JSON list of C-alpha atoms in Angstrom, two decimals:
[
{"chain": "A", "resi": 1, "resn": "UNK", "atom": "CA", "xyz": [103.72, 200.86, 162.68]},
{"chain": "A", "resi": 2, "resn": "UNK", "atom": "CA", "xyz": [104.06, 200.62, 158.81]},
{"chain": "A", "resi": 3, "resn": "UNK", "atom": "CA", "xyz": [102.40, 202.72, 156.32]},
{"chain": "A", "resi": 4, "resn": "UNK", "atom": "CA", "xyz": [101.38, 202.00, 152.63]},
{"chain": "A", "resi": 5, "resn": "UNK", "atom": "CA", "xyz": [101.91, 205.01, 150.52]},
{"chain": "A", "resi": 6, "resn": "UNK", "atom": "CA", "xyz": [99.83, 204.85, 147.45]},
{"chain": "A", "resi": 7, "resn": "UNK", "atom": "CA", "xyz": [99.29, 206.64, 143.97]},
{"chain": "A", "resi": 8, "resn": "UNK", "atom": "CA", "xyz": [96.71, 205.83, 141.39]},
{"chain": "A", "resi": 9, "resn": "UNK", "atom": "CA", "xyz": [97.26, 207.67, 138.29]},
{"chain": "A", "resi": 10, "resn": "UNK", "atom": "CA", "xyz": [94.43, 207.04, 135.61]},
{"chain": "A", "resi": 11, "resn": "UNK", "atom": "CA", "xyz": [94.66, 208.36, 132.11]},
{"chain": "A", "resi": 12, "resn": "UNK", "atom": "CA", "xyz": [91.16, 209.47, 132.08]},
{"chain": "A", "resi": 13, "resn": "UNK", "atom": "CA", "xyz": [88.31, 211.28, 134.31]},
{"chain": "A", "resi": 14, "resn": "UNK", "atom": "CA", "xyz": [86.46, 209.28, 136.76]},
{"chain": "A", "resi": 15, "resn": "UNK", "atom": "CA", "xyz": [86.52, 208.08, 140.42]},
{"chain": "A", "resi": 16, "resn": "UNK", "atom": "CA", "xyz": [89.26, 205.58, 141.40]},
{"chain": "A", "resi": 17, "resn": "UNK", "atom": "CA", "xyz": [89.59, 203.02, 144.04]},
{"chain": "A", "resi": 18, "resn": "UNK", "atom": "CA", "xyz": [92.05, 200.33, 145.66]},
{"chain": "A", "resi": 19, "resn": "UNK", "atom": "CA", "xyz": [90.77, 197.78, 147.90]},
{"chain": "A", "resi": 20, "resn": "UNK", "atom": "CA", "xyz": [92.16, 195.34, 150.18]},
{"chain": "A", "resi": 21, "resn": "UNK", "atom": "CA", "xyz": [90.55, 191.78, 150.10]},
{"chain": "A", "resi": 22, "resn": "UNK", "atom": "CA", "xyz": [90.75, 188.56, 151.80]},
{"chain": "A", "resi": 23, "resn": "UNK", "atom": "CA", "xyz": [89.63, 186.51, 148.84]},
{"chain": "A", "resi": 24, "resn": "UNK", "atom": "CA", "xyz": [89.71, 188.72, 145.59]},
{"chain": "A", "resi": 25, "resn": "UNK", "atom": "CA", "xyz": [86.14, 189.39, 145.76]},
{"chain": "A", "resi": 26, "resn": "UNK", "atom": "CA", "xyz": [84.42, 192.78, 146.19]},
{"chain": "A", "resi": 27, "resn": "UNK", "atom": "CA", "xyz": [81.92, 191.79, 148.86]},
{"chain": "A", "resi": 28, "resn": "UNK", "atom": "CA", "xyz": [83.74, 191.92, 152.40]},
{"chain": "A", "resi": 29, "resn": "UNK", "atom": "CA", "xyz": [86.70, 194.07, 151.19]},
{"chain": "A", "resi": 30, "resn": "UNK", "atom": "CA", "xyz": [87.74, 197.42, 152.34]},
{"chain": "A", "resi": 31, "resn": "UNK", "atom": "CA", "xyz": [88.45, 200.30, 149.67]},
{"chain": "A", "resi": 32, "resn": "UNK", "atom": "CA", "xyz": [90.11, 203.65, 149.45]},
{"chain": "A", "resi": 33, "resn": "UNK", "atom": "CA", "xyz": [87.88, 205.63, 147.03]},
{"chain": "A", "resi": 34, "resn": "UNK", "atom": "CA", "xyz": [88.79, 208.94, 145.63]},
{"chain": "A", "resi": 35, "resn": "UNK", "atom": "CA", "xyz": [85.79, 211.16, 144.32]},
{"chain": "A", "resi": 36, "resn": "UNK", "atom": "CA", "xyz": [87.03, 214.11, 142.38]},
{"chain": "A", "resi": 37, "resn": "UNK", "atom": "CA", "xyz": [83.49, 215.52, 142.35]},
{"chain": "A", "resi": 38, "resn": "UNK", "atom": "CA", "xyz": [83.49, 215.59, 146.17]},
{"chain": "A", "resi": 39, "resn": "UNK", "atom": "CA", "xyz": [87.12, 216.05, 146.49]},
{"chain": "A", "resi": 40, "resn": "UNK", "atom": "CA", "xyz": [87.33, 213.44, 148.83]},
{"chain": "A", "resi": 41, "resn": "UNK", "atom": "CA", "xyz": [89.63, 210.38, 149.50]},
{"chain": "A", "resi": 42, "resn": "UNK", "atom": "CA", "xyz": [87.94, 207.98, 151.96]},
{"chain": "A", "resi": 43, "resn": "UNK", "atom": "CA", "xyz": [87.89, 204.56, 153.34]},
{"chain": "A", "resi": 44, "resn": "UNK", "atom": "CA", "xyz": [84.80, 202.39, 152.35]},
{"chain": "A", "resi": 45, "resn": "UNK", "atom": "CA", "xyz": [83.28, 199.11, 153.31]},
{"chain": "A", "resi": 46, "resn": "UNK", "atom": "CA", "xyz": [82.41, 197.01, 150.44]},
{"chain": "A", "resi": 47, "resn": "UNK", "atom": "CA", "xyz": [79.49, 194.96, 151.85]},
{"chain": "A", "resi": 48, "resn": "UNK", "atom": "CA", "xyz": [78.30, 193.68, 148.51]},
{"chain": "A", "resi": 49, "resn": "UNK", "atom": "CA", "xyz": [78.09, 194.58, 144.76]},
{"chain": "A", "resi": 50, "resn": "UNK", "atom": "CA", "xyz": [75.04, 196.82, 144.93]},
{"chain": "A", "resi": 51, "resn": "UNK", "atom": "CA", "xyz": [75.64, 200.59, 145.22]},
{"chain": "A", "resi": 52, "resn": "UNK", "atom": "CA", "xyz": [73.73, 200.86, 148.65]},
{"chain": "A", "resi": 53, "resn": "UNK", "atom": "CA", "xyz": [76.07, 198.17, 150.09]},
{"chain": "A", "resi": 54, "resn": "UNK", "atom": "CA", "xyz": [79.14, 200.50, 149.33]},
{"chain": "A", "resi": 55, "resn": "UNK", "atom": "CA", "xyz": [79.49, 203.12, 152.26]},
{"chain": "A", "resi": 56, "resn": "UNK", "atom": "CA", "xyz": [82.10, 205.20, 153.87]},
{"chain": "A", "resi": 57, "resn": "UNK", "atom": "CA", "xyz": [83.55, 203.84, 157.01]},
{"chain": "A", "resi": 58, "resn": "UNK", "atom": "CA", "xyz": [82.66, 205.44, 160.29]},
{"chain": "A", "resi": 59, "resn": "UNK", "atom": "CA", "xyz": [84.63, 208.82, 161.05]},
{"chain": "A", "resi": 60, "resn": "UNK", "atom": "CA", "xyz": [86.63, 207.19, 163.63]},
{"chain": "A", "resi": 61, "resn": "UNK", "atom": "CA", "xyz": [88.10, 204.71, 160.96]},
{"chain": "A", "resi": 62, "resn": "UNK", "atom": "CA", "xyz": [88.90, 207.56, 158.46]},
{"chain": "A", "resi": 63, "resn": "UNK", "atom": "CA", "xyz": [92.65, 207.36, 159.33]},
{"chain": "A", "resi": 64, "resn": "UNK", "atom": "CA", "xyz": [94.13, 208.13, 155.94]},
{"chain": "A", "resi": 65, "resn": "UNK", "atom": "CA", "xyz": [96.93, 210.72, 155.80]},
{"chain": "A", "resi": 66, "resn": "UNK", "atom": "CA", "xyz": [98.36, 212.99, 152.95]},
{"chain": "A", "resi": 67, "resn": "UNK", "atom": "CA", "xyz": [95.20, 212.33, 150.75]},
{"chain": "A", "resi": 68, "resn": "UNK", "atom": "CA", "xyz": [94.76, 214.06, 147.38]},
{"chain": "A", "resi": 69, "resn": "UNK", "atom": "CA", "xyz": [92.43, 213.62, 144.52]},
{"chain": "A", "resi": 70, "resn": "UNK", "atom": "CA", "xyz": [92.89, 215.66, 141.35]},
{"chain": "A", "resi": 71, "resn": "UNK", "atom": "CA", "xyz": [92.16, 215.87, 137.97]},
{"chain": "A", "resi": 72, "resn": "UNK", "atom": "CA", "xyz": [94.42, 217.53, 135.28]},
{"chain": "A", "resi": 73, "resn": "UNK", "atom": "CA", "xyz": [95.01, 217.35, 131.69]},
{"chain": "A", "resi": 74, "resn": "UNK", "atom": "CA", "xyz": [92.50, 214.48, 131.22]},
{"chain": "A", "resi": 75, "resn": "UNK", "atom": "CA", "xyz": [94.16, 212.55, 134.18]},
{"chain": "A", "resi": 76, "resn": "UNK", "atom": "CA", "xyz": [92.75, 211.43, 137.46]},
{"chain": "A", "resi": 77, "resn": "UNK", "atom": "CA", "xyz": [95.37, 211.17, 140.31]},
{"chain": "A", "resi": 78, "resn": "UNK", "atom": "CA", "xyz": [94.85, 209.84, 143.88]},
{"chain": "A", "resi": 79, "resn": "UNK", "atom": "CA", "xyz": [97.36, 209.73, 146.58]},
{"chain": "A", "resi": 80, "resn": "UNK", "atom": "CA", "xyz": [97.04, 208.40, 150.18]},
{"chain": "A", "resi": 81, "resn": "UNK", "atom": "CA", "xyz": [98.96, 207.01, 153.08]},
{"chain": "A", "resi": 82, "resn": "UNK", "atom": "CA", "xyz": [97.36, 204.15, 154.96]},
{"chain": "A", "resi": 83, "resn": "UNK", "atom": "CA", "xyz": [98.37, 202.31, 158.24]},
{"chain": "A", "resi": 84, "resn": "UNK", "atom": "CA", "xyz": [99.09, 198.67, 157.37]},
{"chain": "A", "resi": 85, "resn": "UNK", "atom": "CA", "xyz": [97.36, 197.14, 160.54]},
{"chain": "A", "resi": 86, "resn": "UNK", "atom": "CA", "xyz": [94.21, 198.80, 161.93]},
{"chain": "A", "resi": 87, "resn": "UNK", "atom": "CA", "xyz": [91.97, 197.38, 164.52]},
{"chain": "A", "resi": 88, "resn": "UNK", "atom": "CA", "xyz": [88.94, 195.69, 162.94]},
{"chain": "A", "resi": 89, "resn": "UNK", "atom": "CA", "xyz": [90.18, 196.11, 159.26]},
{"chain": "A", "resi": 90, "resn": "UNK", "atom": "CA", "xyz": [91.87, 193.76, 156.88]},
{"chain": "A", "resi": 91, "resn": "UNK", "atom": "CA", "xyz": [95.58, 193.96, 157.43]},
{"chain": "A", "resi": 92, "resn": "UNK", "atom": "CA", "xyz": [98.00, 194.73, 154.67]},
{"chain": "A", "resi": 93, "resn": "UNK", "atom": "CA", "xyz": [101.11, 192.32, 155.25]},
{"chain": "A", "resi": 94, "resn": "UNK", "atom": "CA", "xyz": [104.66, 193.37, 155.00]},
{"chain": "A", "resi": 95, "resn": "UNK", "atom": "CA", "xyz": [105.77, 189.95, 154.59]},
{"chain": "A", "resi": 96, "resn": "UNK", "atom": "CA", "xyz": [103.23, 187.63, 152.72]},
{"chain": "A", "resi": 97, "resn": "UNK", "atom": "CA", "xyz": [100.82, 187.94, 150.04]},
{"chain": "A", "resi": 98, "resn": "UNK", "atom": "CA", "xyz": [98.17, 190.65, 149.79]},
{"chain": "A", "resi": 99, "resn": "UNK", "atom": "CA", "xyz": [95.07, 190.70, 147.68]},
{"chain": "A", "resi": 100, "resn": "UNK", "atom": "CA", "xyz": [94.14, 193.99, 146.12]},
{"chain": "A", "resi": 101, "resn": "UNK", "atom": "CA", "xyz": [91.29, 195.03, 143.94]},
{"chain": "A", "resi": 102, "resn": "UNK", "atom": "CA", "xyz": [91.25, 198.22, 141.48]},
{"chain": "A", "resi": 103, "resn": "UNK", "atom": "CA", "xyz": [88.25, 199.88, 140.00]},
{"chain": "A", "resi": 104, "resn": "UNK", "atom": "CA", "xyz": [87.58, 203.00, 138.33]},
{"chain": "A", "resi": 105, "resn": "UNK", "atom": "CA", "xyz": [84.45, 204.72, 137.06]},
{"chain": "A", "resi": 106, "resn": "UNK", "atom": "CA", "xyz": [83.50, 206.43, 133.73]},
{"chain": "A", "resi": 107, "resn": "UNK", "atom": "CA", "xyz": [82.79, 209.63, 135.67]},
{"chain": "A", "resi": 108, "resn": "UNK", "atom": "CA", "xyz": [83.29, 211.61, 138.89]},
{"chain": "A", "resi": 109, "resn": "UNK", "atom": "CA", "xyz": [80.17, 209.96, 140.53]},
{"chain": "A", "resi": 110, "resn": "UNK", "atom": "CA", "xyz": [80.61, 206.86, 142.52]},
{"chain": "A", "resi": 111, "resn": "UNK", "atom": "CA", "xyz": [78.80, 203.97, 140.76]},
{"chain": "A", "resi": 112, "resn": "UNK", "atom": "CA", "xyz": [79.27, 200.95, 138.83]},
{"chain": "A", "resi": 113, "resn": "UNK", "atom": "CA", "xyz": [83.03, 200.58, 137.84]},
{"chain": "A", "resi": 114, "resn": "UNK", "atom": "CA", "xyz": [83.90, 200.94, 134.15]},
{"chain": "A", "resi": 115, "resn": "UNK", "atom": "CA", "xyz": [86.84, 198.81, 134.81]},
{"chain": "A", "resi": 116, "resn": "UNK", "atom": "CA", "xyz": [88.16, 196.52, 137.51]},
{"chain": "A", "resi": 117, "resn": "UNK", "atom": "CA", "xyz": [91.18, 194.24, 138.22]},
{"chain": "A", "resi": 118, "resn": "UNK", "atom": "CA", "xyz": [92.34, 192.04, 141.11]},
{"chain": "A", "resi": 119, "resn": "UNK", "atom": "CA", "xyz": [95.92, 191.35, 141.81]},
{"chain": "A", "resi": 120, "resn": "UNK", "atom": "CA", "xyz": [98.35, 189.78, 144.43]},
{"chain": "A", "resi": 121, "resn": "UNK", "atom": "CA", "xyz": [101.27, 191.63, 145.62]},
{"chain": "A", "resi": 122, "resn": "UNK", "atom": "CA", "xyz": [103.99, 190.65, 148.06]},
{"chain": "A", "resi": 123, "resn": "UNK", "atom": "CA", "xyz": [105.95, 193.59, 149.41]},
{"chain": "A", "resi": 124, "resn": "UNK", "atom": "CA", "xyz": [108.66, 191.45, 150.93]},
{"chain": "A", "resi": 125, "resn": "UNK", "atom": "CA", "xyz": [109.86, 190.53, 147.45]},
{"chain": "A", "resi": 126, "resn": "UNK", "atom": "CA", "xyz": [110.94, 194.17, 146.75]},
{"chain": "A", "resi": 127, "resn": "UNK", "atom": "CA", "xyz": [114.03, 195.95, 147.75]},
{"chain": "A", "resi": 128, "resn": "UNK", "atom": "CA", "xyz": [113.76, 198.08, 150.89]},
{"chain": "A", "resi": 129, "resn": "UNK", "atom": "CA", "xyz": [116.75, 200.21, 150.07]},
{"chain": "A", "resi": 130, "resn": "UNK", "atom": "CA", "xyz": [114.59, 202.84, 148.37]},
{"chain": "A", "resi": 131, "resn": "UNK", "atom": "CA", "xyz": [116.03, 202.25, 144.90]},
{"chain": "A", "resi": 132, "resn": "UNK", "atom": "CA", "xyz": [113.23, 200.02, 143.77]},
{"chain": "A", "resi": 133, "resn": "UNK", "atom": "CA", "xyz": [109.62, 200.40, 144.85]},
{"chain": "A", "resi": 134, "resn": "UNK", "atom": "CA", "xyz": [106.77, 197.96, 143.79]},
{"chain": "A", "resi": 135, "resn": "UNK", "atom": "CA", "xyz": [105.34, 199.06, 140.59]},
{"chain": "A", "resi": 136, "resn": "UNK", "atom": "CA", "xyz": [101.36, 199.01, 140.22]},
{"chain": "A", "resi": 137, "resn": "UNK", "atom": "CA", "xyz": [101.54, 195.83, 138.18]},
{"chain": "A", "resi": 138, "resn": "UNK", "atom": "CA", "xyz": [104.73, 194.17, 137.90]},
{"chain": "A", "resi": 139, "resn": "UNK", "atom": "CA", "xyz": [105.56, 190.83, 136.22]},
{"chain": "A", "resi": 140, "resn": "UNK", "atom": "CA", "xyz": [105.75, 189.34, 139.65]},
{"chain": "A", "resi": 141, "resn": "UNK", "atom": "CA", "xyz": [102.23, 190.34, 140.30]},
{"chain": "A", "resi": 142, "resn": "UNK", "atom": "CA", "xyz": [99.44, 187.80, 139.54]},
{"chain": "A", "resi": 143, "resn": "UNK", "atom": "CA", "xyz": [96.30, 189.30, 137.96]},
{"chain": "A", "resi": 144, "resn": "UNK", "atom": "CA", "xyz": [92.72, 188.50, 137.68]},
{"chain": "A", "resi": 145, "resn": "UNK", "atom": "CA", "xyz": [89.54, 190.12, 137.11]},
{"chain": "A", "resi": 146, "resn": "UNK", "atom": "CA", "xyz": [87.10, 190.19, 139.91]},
{"chain": "A", "resi": 147, "resn": "UNK", "atom": "CA", "xyz": [83.50, 191.38, 140.77]}
]
């Protein structure tokens, strides 16, 4: 049972999110969203682009471990550990391409994203010896903006 340990470090104040996607589109993706104002890091279903279509997953799906959301010296930091393959959720592949979306807000209240980014990441292309971890946006990562 593999685990993705993540850290988002934003040089600013606002909510932060990382989503797993099947097609680099927001609708139908599943996100981990850190809300500093609520002191929560939870999994969300992104059922569409309207705010009322972004909702926390049911309590039995809230399986993240080692979560942290904090703000210090004008920075927002979110940490989490997520199981790679969970029943009824989009799997994060250890071997093969994964599609991720990143977004962040202009304040601590969840709302329309101030910035967004979509990218592909293939974890199997990185050294597993512990010396080299995949960076957030490496030269080997393909980027695109998404909605």
